[in-house]
Amino acid sequence: MLKKGFIFFAVLICLYFSRQVYSQETNNYVLRAIPAPSGFKITGTKTGWDLNGEIFICPNISKLANTYSVKAAAMYNSKYFYLYFHFKAPAPMENYINPKINPDGGWGSDSVQVRMTTDQHLHITAWYYTPQKEPWVQIHYGMFNSKSPNYRDLNDAIKSGAIEIFKEDHDKKGYVQEIALPWKLLIKTGKPYKAGQTMRMGIEVFWGSKISGYGLYSDDNPKLRYADLVNPNNPQRMFFWANADAWGTVKFESHGNLSSSPTILQLTQVKNYESLRYSTQGPVPIKYYMPYTGDATLVIEKPDGQVVKDLIGNYPRKKGWNTDYWNGTDNNGHLVSPGKYILKGLYHGKINLLYEFTYGNPGNPEYENATNTGGWLSNHTDPEFITSDKNMIYIACPFAEGATTVLAINYKGQRQWGIPNINGGMLAAHGKYLY
């Protein structure tokens, strides 16, 4: 329901930048790897770590810094490349993806993926398999194309020399994940990087929930994902796994005790996250008038109407004059060129949502749920195969991503169970088995 409909306003902005700009999301471009002290071993704690080079990763600092964020750091020596992650997470170390059955699916819940370009491309997925209390590291070599050079999988990197340790925080609101990766698993020659060298690397972090699968397959994509350590000239986060040119840089330092990274400085400057829940930051003030207390949406455009930045969407603002701020970047995180830009906005009362029904979906309920009776079939292909027995009807489709390919319905048409994240195919029921 809308109060007085949607009302638009527009303002012309003349833009010139001369100082550092910050955004609600973090944008890390460089991770500095520090030489590890003699005799260093990972322990699941900060012991032995020089964290001056760490970066802060968060999709929205004002909203999520205390619940969905990660501090990441790196060290190295002649044998290992070390990574340190300190997660803030509502459901710490909850991941039910069975690595022995689904070794490349660990990203479906609490986990981290590290993507590197050394003398080869490689993708590292590391997680804690909750049912067995088992750390796991899987490495895919090459890009995700069977014709990619050195295309192969190392499904158990720990067995091949990697080390991984997890430790939950005392308040149970986060955890530490430490990984020691032998250079022999990262570089064909096995020769380690040295001070002064750089390596391209990107980081994707994932957060899950208490139930994120059923041991065989996950039917619940991660609750939240964020990619950081990006290339400032190509900060494309959408298909991060497929775009090596979007990955950022690791710089191998000759010493520690470094100055803080820009995102750590940004974090220390934001002391009261709650007060910034719906705030904006940047050097460009945008002042506008609200005739009544309601929600506002602001969009920055070029004079020809091309959208540059979706600044805020349905943010609560009070009656009277309000000021928001633009950090001068576009929707891809690039700093825009100086020039003239137009602010367009709308304001309206609260929008209330009322669920009525889902058309053509006899799931029970219509949406996915923890008991595996909800939702329906594939999110990519139509049903093509069907069979039945005296108890149920079984339906399959060729392929699904994050949805169901094989399911059973009763003779009233309601879903009873489904198998997600696998390829479907022709079906045959015989006795107590479904083939």
XYZ file of C-alpha atoms in Angstrom:
435
model
C 0.000 0.000 0.000
C 1.349 3.439 -0.925
C 0.746 6.720 0.751
C -0.112 9.420 -1.823
C 1.526 7.381 -4.551
C 5.099 7.862 -5.769
C 6.387 11.417 -6.111
C 9.526 12.203 -8.070
C 12.069 14.984 -7.738
C 15.306 15.768 -9.561
C 18.424 17.819 -8.751
C 21.470 18.660 -10.884
C 24.846 17.790 -9.333
C 28.155 19.266 -10.492
C 30.919 16.926 -9.394
C 34.604 17.306 -8.683
C 36.646 14.880 -6.562
C 39.801 15.680 -4.654
C 39.874 13.262 -1.704
C 39.497 9.642 -0.605
C 35.940 8.281 -0.804
C 34.375 5.501 1.221
C 31.343 3.337 0.583
C 29.049 1.163 2.644
C 30.657 -1.976 1.208
C 34.378 -2.641 1.547
C 36.606 -2.487 -1.510
C 39.982 -4.102 -0.891
C 42.500 -4.030 -3.703
C 45.707 -5.257 -2.016
C 46.390 -7.831 0.703
C 49.887 -7.515 2.121
C 51.551 -10.827 3.020
C 54.054 -10.483 5.855
C 57.048 -12.795 6.475
C 56.103 -15.394 9.090
C 58.225 -15.486 12.265
C 60.647 -18.347 12.709
C 58.958 -21.511 13.895
C 55.452 -20.210 13.197
C 52.585 -22.715 13.288
C 48.870 -22.102 12.929
C 46.884 -22.708 16.131
C 43.393 -21.323 15.451
C 44.278 -18.146 17.367
C 46.137 -14.884 16.746
C 49.272 -16.326 18.319
C 52.327 -15.522 16.203
C 50.395 -13.458 13.671
C 51.394 -9.965 12.607
C 47.926 -8.619 11.773
C 49.004 -5.121 10.770
C 48.485 -6.034 7.145
C 44.955 -7.431 7.591
C 41.972 -6.212 5.602
C 38.302 -5.905 6.569
C 35.658 -7.520 4.346
C 31.979 -6.634 4.685
C 29.083 -6.144 2.221
C 27.617 -3.294 4.292
C 29.638 -1.804 7.143
C 26.852 0.139 8.836
C 24.407 -2.790 8.823
C 26.537 -5.919 8.991
C 29.926 -5.173 10.573
C 29.044 -7.005 13.781
C 27.180 -9.932 12.188
C 28.441 -10.661 8.652
C 32.059 -9.595 8.220
C 35.572 -11.020 7.991
C 39.050 -9.834 8.849
C 41.642 -11.457 6.592
C 45.432 -11.549 6.782
C 48.313 -13.361 5.063
C 51.857 -14.409 5.942
C 54.416 -16.567 4.155
C 57.699 -18.420 4.435
C 59.669 -20.752 2.188
C 57.243 -23.643 2.749
C 53.735 -22.222 3.249
C 51.387 -19.437 2.270
C 49.309 -18.712 5.395
C 45.802 -17.268 5.486
C 43.918 -16.009 8.539
C 40.169 -15.315 8.560
C 38.179 -14.079 11.542
C 34.477 -14.371 10.740
C 31.588 -12.652 12.419
C 28.728 -15.085 11.802
C 25.284 -15.733 13.341
C 25.730 -19.516 12.878
C 29.495 -20.088 13.256
C 31.067 -23.070 11.504
C 27.696 -24.450 10.344
C 28.240 -26.336 7.116
C 26.566 -29.646 6.276
C 28.080 -30.153 2.831
C 29.665 -33.609 2.946
C 33.095 -33.192 1.299
C 33.403 -36.893 0.516
C 30.208 -36.823 -1.532
C 30.091 -33.212 -2.740
C 33.759 -32.095 -2.599
C 33.306 -28.919 -4.653
C 30.095 -27.805 -2.904
C 31.494 -26.437 0.356
C 30.585 -22.872 -0.625
C 26.927 -23.663 0.206
C 27.337 -22.439 3.802
C 30.005 -21.006 6.146
C 33.194 -21.161 4.068
C 35.815 -19.236 2.178
C 36.956 -19.488 -1.443
C 40.371 -18.182 -2.432
C 41.159 -17.761 -6.130
C 44.761 -17.354 -7.310
C 46.794 -16.838 -10.418
C 50.351 -18.089 -9.885
C 51.835 -19.948 -12.837
C 48.357 -21.458 -13.082
C 44.800 -20.612 -12.078
C 43.469 -22.304 -8.957
C 40.388 -22.099 -6.751
C 40.535 -23.122 -3.080
C 37.361 -23.948 -1.148
C 37.798 -24.403 2.598
C 35.153 -25.211 5.184
C 34.324 -27.036 8.411
C 32.126 -30.107 7.918
C 29.937 -29.767 10.995
C 28.554 -33.338 11.416
C 32.074 -34.839 11.558
C 33.817 -31.754 13.044
C 36.221 -32.030 10.125
C 38.220 -29.240 8.420
C 38.320 -29.597 4.642
C 40.259 -27.960 1.806
C 39.501 -28.648 -1.860
C 41.487 -27.177 -4.781
C 40.301 -26.904 -8.365
C 43.069 -26.199 -10.894
C 42.369 -24.251 -14.071
C 39.324 -22.162 -14.843
C 35.960 -23.906 -14.922
C 36.362 -25.142 -18.463
C 37.525 -28.664 -19.236
C 39.828 -27.230 -21.918
C 41.523 -24.944 -19.387
C 45.244 -25.724 -18.866
C 45.960 -28.118 -15.982
C 42.223 -28.697 -15.420
C 41.843 -31.066 -12.451
C 40.585 -31.350 -8.875
C 42.444 -32.078 -5.660
C 39.489 -32.991 -3.483
C 41.443 -33.521 -0.261
C 44.261 -30.988 -0.079
C 44.841 -31.689 3.623
C 45.895 -35.225 2.751
C 48.398 -33.622 0.334
C 49.953 -31.330 2.931
C 47.600 -28.405 3.554
C 46.789 -27.586 7.185
C 43.542 -26.044 8.440
C 42.366 -25.180 11.957
C 39.065 -23.707 13.155
C 38.213 -22.212 16.542
C 34.875 -20.757 17.572
C 34.817 -17.426 19.422
C 33.962 -17.502 23.134
C 30.736 -15.540 22.505
C 29.724 -18.011 19.761
C 29.208 -15.116 17.341
C 32.165 -15.833 15.108
C 35.166 -18.059 14.479
C 38.783 -18.136 13.340
C 39.773 -20.126 10.250
C 43.496 -20.564 9.578
C 44.977 -22.275 6.526
C 48.565 -23.212 5.696
C 48.958 -23.943 1.970
C 52.202 -25.570 0.793
C 53.710 -23.780 -2.185
C 53.950 -27.159 -3.939
C 50.126 -27.153 -4.143
C 49.953 -23.585 -5.457
C 52.789 -23.348 -7.969
C 53.803 -25.919 -10.568
C 57.503 -25.420 -9.804
C 56.903 -25.323 -6.051
C 59.123 -22.245 -5.729
C 57.758 -19.775 -3.152
C 57.087 -16.107 -3.753
C 59.629 -13.688 -2.340
C 59.520 -10.164 -0.923
C 58.766 -7.574 -3.588
C 56.737 -9.933 -5.765
C 52.972 -9.836 -6.306
C 50.333 -12.449 -6.984
C 46.785 -12.039 -8.240
C 44.212 -13.290 -5.733
C 40.510 -12.857 -4.957
C 38.499 -13.834 -1.882
C 34.869 -14.897 -1.613
C 33.324 -15.418 1.822
C 30.063 -17.249 2.507
C 27.714 -17.388 5.469
C 25.111 -20.080 6.050
C 22.490 -20.948 8.649
C 21.844 -23.718 11.150
C 20.485 -26.090 8.491
C 22.192 -25.747 5.112
C 21.775 -29.186 3.630
C 21.165 -32.800 4.363
C 24.622 -34.339 4.189
C 24.331 -35.593 0.595
C 23.499 -32.372 -1.231
C 22.705 -28.845 -0.235
C 19.350 -27.392 -1.215
C 20.096 -24.092 0.440
C 22.429 -21.640 -1.255
C 24.513 -19.610 1.201
C 22.536 -17.050 3.135
C 25.028 -14.344 2.204
C 28.050 -14.112 -0.095
C 30.530 -11.324 -0.690
C 33.561 -11.095 -2.949
C 36.427 -8.781 -2.066
C 40.096 -8.280 -2.801
C 39.240 -7.072 -6.273
C 41.003 -5.461 -9.187
C 40.175 -1.712 -9.010
C 40.212 -1.565 -12.812
C 37.703 -4.407 -13.122
C 35.792 -4.829 -9.841
C 33.234 -7.293 -11.186
C 31.870 -9.399 -8.332
C 28.957 -11.171 -10.031
C 30.793 -14.043 -11.776
C 33.929 -13.698 -9.692
C 34.841 -17.372 -10.056
C 35.007 -17.103 -13.842
C 36.831 -13.771 -14.187
C 40.492 -13.909 -13.159
C 40.945 -10.307 -14.284
C 38.590 -9.216 -11.483
C 40.826 -10.619 -8.732
C 42.952 -8.311 -6.616
C 46.607 -8.427 -5.576
C 48.712 -10.015 -2.859
C 51.891 -8.049 -2.228
C 54.698 -9.938 -0.516
C 56.324 -7.586 1.983
C 59.871 -7.762 3.314
C 58.876 -6.887 6.891
C 55.910 -6.515 9.228
C 54.577 -3.737 11.482
C 52.832 -2.095 8.534
C 50.384 0.782 8.595
C 46.701 -0.174 8.682
C 44.913 -0.985 5.438
C 42.255 1.479 4.185
C 39.361 -0.807 5.155
C 40.680 -1.297 8.697
C 40.940 2.490 9.007
C 37.405 2.773 7.657
C 36.188 0.295 10.278
C 37.834 2.178 13.145
C 36.192 5.412 11.987
C 32.736 3.828 12.177
C 32.195 3.480 15.923
C 28.423 3.363 16.139
C 27.141 0.947 13.514
C 23.530 1.200 14.637
C 23.409 4.967 14.170
C 24.628 4.448 10.581
C 22.114 1.707 9.778
C 20.522 3.810 7.050
C 23.253 6.379 6.563
C 25.351 7.149 3.510
C 28.949 8.346 3.286
C 30.985 10.338 0.810
C 32.214 13.812 -0.119
C 29.143 14.816 -2.170
C 26.198 16.031 -0.022
C 22.713 15.585 -1.496
C 20.010 17.672 0.187
C 16.323 17.066 -0.470
C 12.934 17.714 1.124
C 10.479 15.075 2.367
C 6.869 16.379 2.704
C 6.110 13.610 5.201
C 7.964 10.867 7.073
C 8.277 7.873 4.789
C 10.734 6.035 2.548
C 13.060 7.582 -0.019
C 14.863 6.177 -3.064
C 17.728 8.069 -4.738
C 19.359 7.357 -8.117
C 22.268 9.187 -9.780
C 22.055 9.524 -13.574
C 23.959 11.114 -16.401
C 22.178 13.970 -18.218
C 21.223 11.510 -20.989
C 19.334 9.342 -18.482
C 21.904 6.553 -18.079
C 21.833 5.218 -14.510
C 25.169 5.654 -12.756
C 24.444 4.792 -9.124
C 21.533 3.366 -7.152
C 22.275 5.344 -4.007
C 19.531 4.241 -1.597
C 16.343 2.236 -1.988
C 13.339 2.523 0.348
C 15.369 4.030 3.182
C 13.358 5.658 5.997
C 13.650 9.437 6.089
C 11.937 12.023 8.296
C 9.673 14.868 7.209
C 11.631 17.994 6.246
C 15.107 18.454 4.853
C 17.373 15.422 4.680
C 20.978 15.038 3.523
C 22.521 11.913 2.045
C 26.013 11.527 0.629
C 27.477 10.039 -2.539
C 30.966 8.567 -2.584
C 31.368 9.260 -6.305
C 31.383 5.669 -7.528
C 29.103 3.948 -10.010
C 27.292 0.655 -9.436
C 30.466 -1.251 -10.371
C 32.568 0.544 -7.772
C 34.440 2.736 -10.277
C 35.067 6.388 -9.438
C 33.123 8.418 -12.000
C 34.628 11.234 -14.063
C 34.092 14.865 -13.029
C 31.056 16.364 -14.719
C 27.325 16.996 -14.409
C 25.039 14.380 -12.918
C 21.340 14.338 -12.133
C 19.799 13.065 -8.918
C 16.374 11.496 -9.299
C 14.357 10.363 -6.342
C 10.968 9.314 -5.103
C 9.307 9.249 -1.728
C 6.354 7.273 -0.505
C 4.771 5.776 2.573
C 5.552 2.322 3.887
C 5.078 -0.567 1.461
C 3.371 -3.491 3.137
C 3.691 -6.972 1.647
C 0.949 -9.569 1.993
C 1.572 -13.098 0.709
C -1.468 -14.453 -1.149
C -0.370 -17.538 -3.108
C 2.195 -18.947 -5.549
C 0.758 -19.745 -8.955
C 1.193 -23.289 -10.232
C 3.308 -24.463 -7.286
C 1.908 -27.347 -5.215
C 4.862 -27.465 -2.832
C 3.960 -27.833 0.805
C 4.666 -24.970 1.485
C 5.340 -23.242 -1.868
C 8.799 -22.084 -0.765
C 11.801 -24.218 0.253
C 11.901 -25.272 3.897
C 14.045 -27.298 6.290
C 11.861 -30.440 6.119
C 12.352 -30.779 2.333
C 8.609 -30.697 1.572
C 8.562 -27.142 0.208
C 9.337 -25.606 -3.152
C 8.999 -27.231 -6.524
C 11.206 -28.217 -9.442
C 14.146 -26.752 -11.374
C 14.985 -23.077 -11.664
C 16.426 -23.711 -15.158
C 14.589 -26.491 -17.012
C 11.079 -27.888 -17.408
C 9.930 -31.323 -16.169
C 10.480 -33.979 -18.844
C 10.245 -37.358 -17.097
C 7.582 -38.991 -14.950
C 6.792 -42.369 -13.420
C 4.737 -43.654 -10.501
C 3.966 -46.486 -8.114
C 1.036 -47.154 -5.837
C 2.229 -44.558 -3.309
C 3.635 -41.601 -5.224
C 4.309 -39.922 -8.552
C 7.946 -39.118 -9.382
C 8.930 -36.218 -11.643
C 12.346 -35.197 -12.966
C 13.905 -32.461 -15.092
C 17.342 -32.488 -16.786
C 19.173 -29.886 -14.707
C 18.841 -27.460 -11.810
C 21.068 -25.001 -10.009
C 20.140 -24.500 -6.395
C 16.777 -26.195 -6.877
C 15.261 -29.666 -7.296
C 15.696 -32.053 -10.229
C 13.905 -35.120 -8.851
C 10.856 -35.001 -6.577
C 7.997 -37.112 -5.314
C 4.390 -35.956 -5.020
C 1.406 -37.697 -3.515
C -1.771 -38.350 -5.468
C -3.158 -34.996 -4.335
C -0.263 -33.300 -6.143
C 1.630 -32.141 -3.034
C 5.403 -32.473 -2.845
C 6.692 -35.052 -0.366
C 10.452 -34.809 -0.907
C 13.015 -33.701 -3.466
C 16.663 -34.186 -4.425
C 18.424 -30.921 -5.304
C 21.668 -29.920 -7.017
C 22.084 -32.977 -9.252
C 21.378 -33.729 -12.885
C 17.987 -35.291 -13.460
C 17.091 -37.875 -16.090
C 14.644 -40.551 -17.092
C 12.888 -42.339 -14.218
C 11.674 -45.841 -13.516
C 10.039 -47.094 -10.319
C 10.326 -50.756 -9.386
C 9.469 -52.138 -5.976
C 11.019 -50.029 -3.257
C 13.572 -48.426 -5.601
C 13.495 -45.420 -7.921
C 15.955 -45.675 -10.801
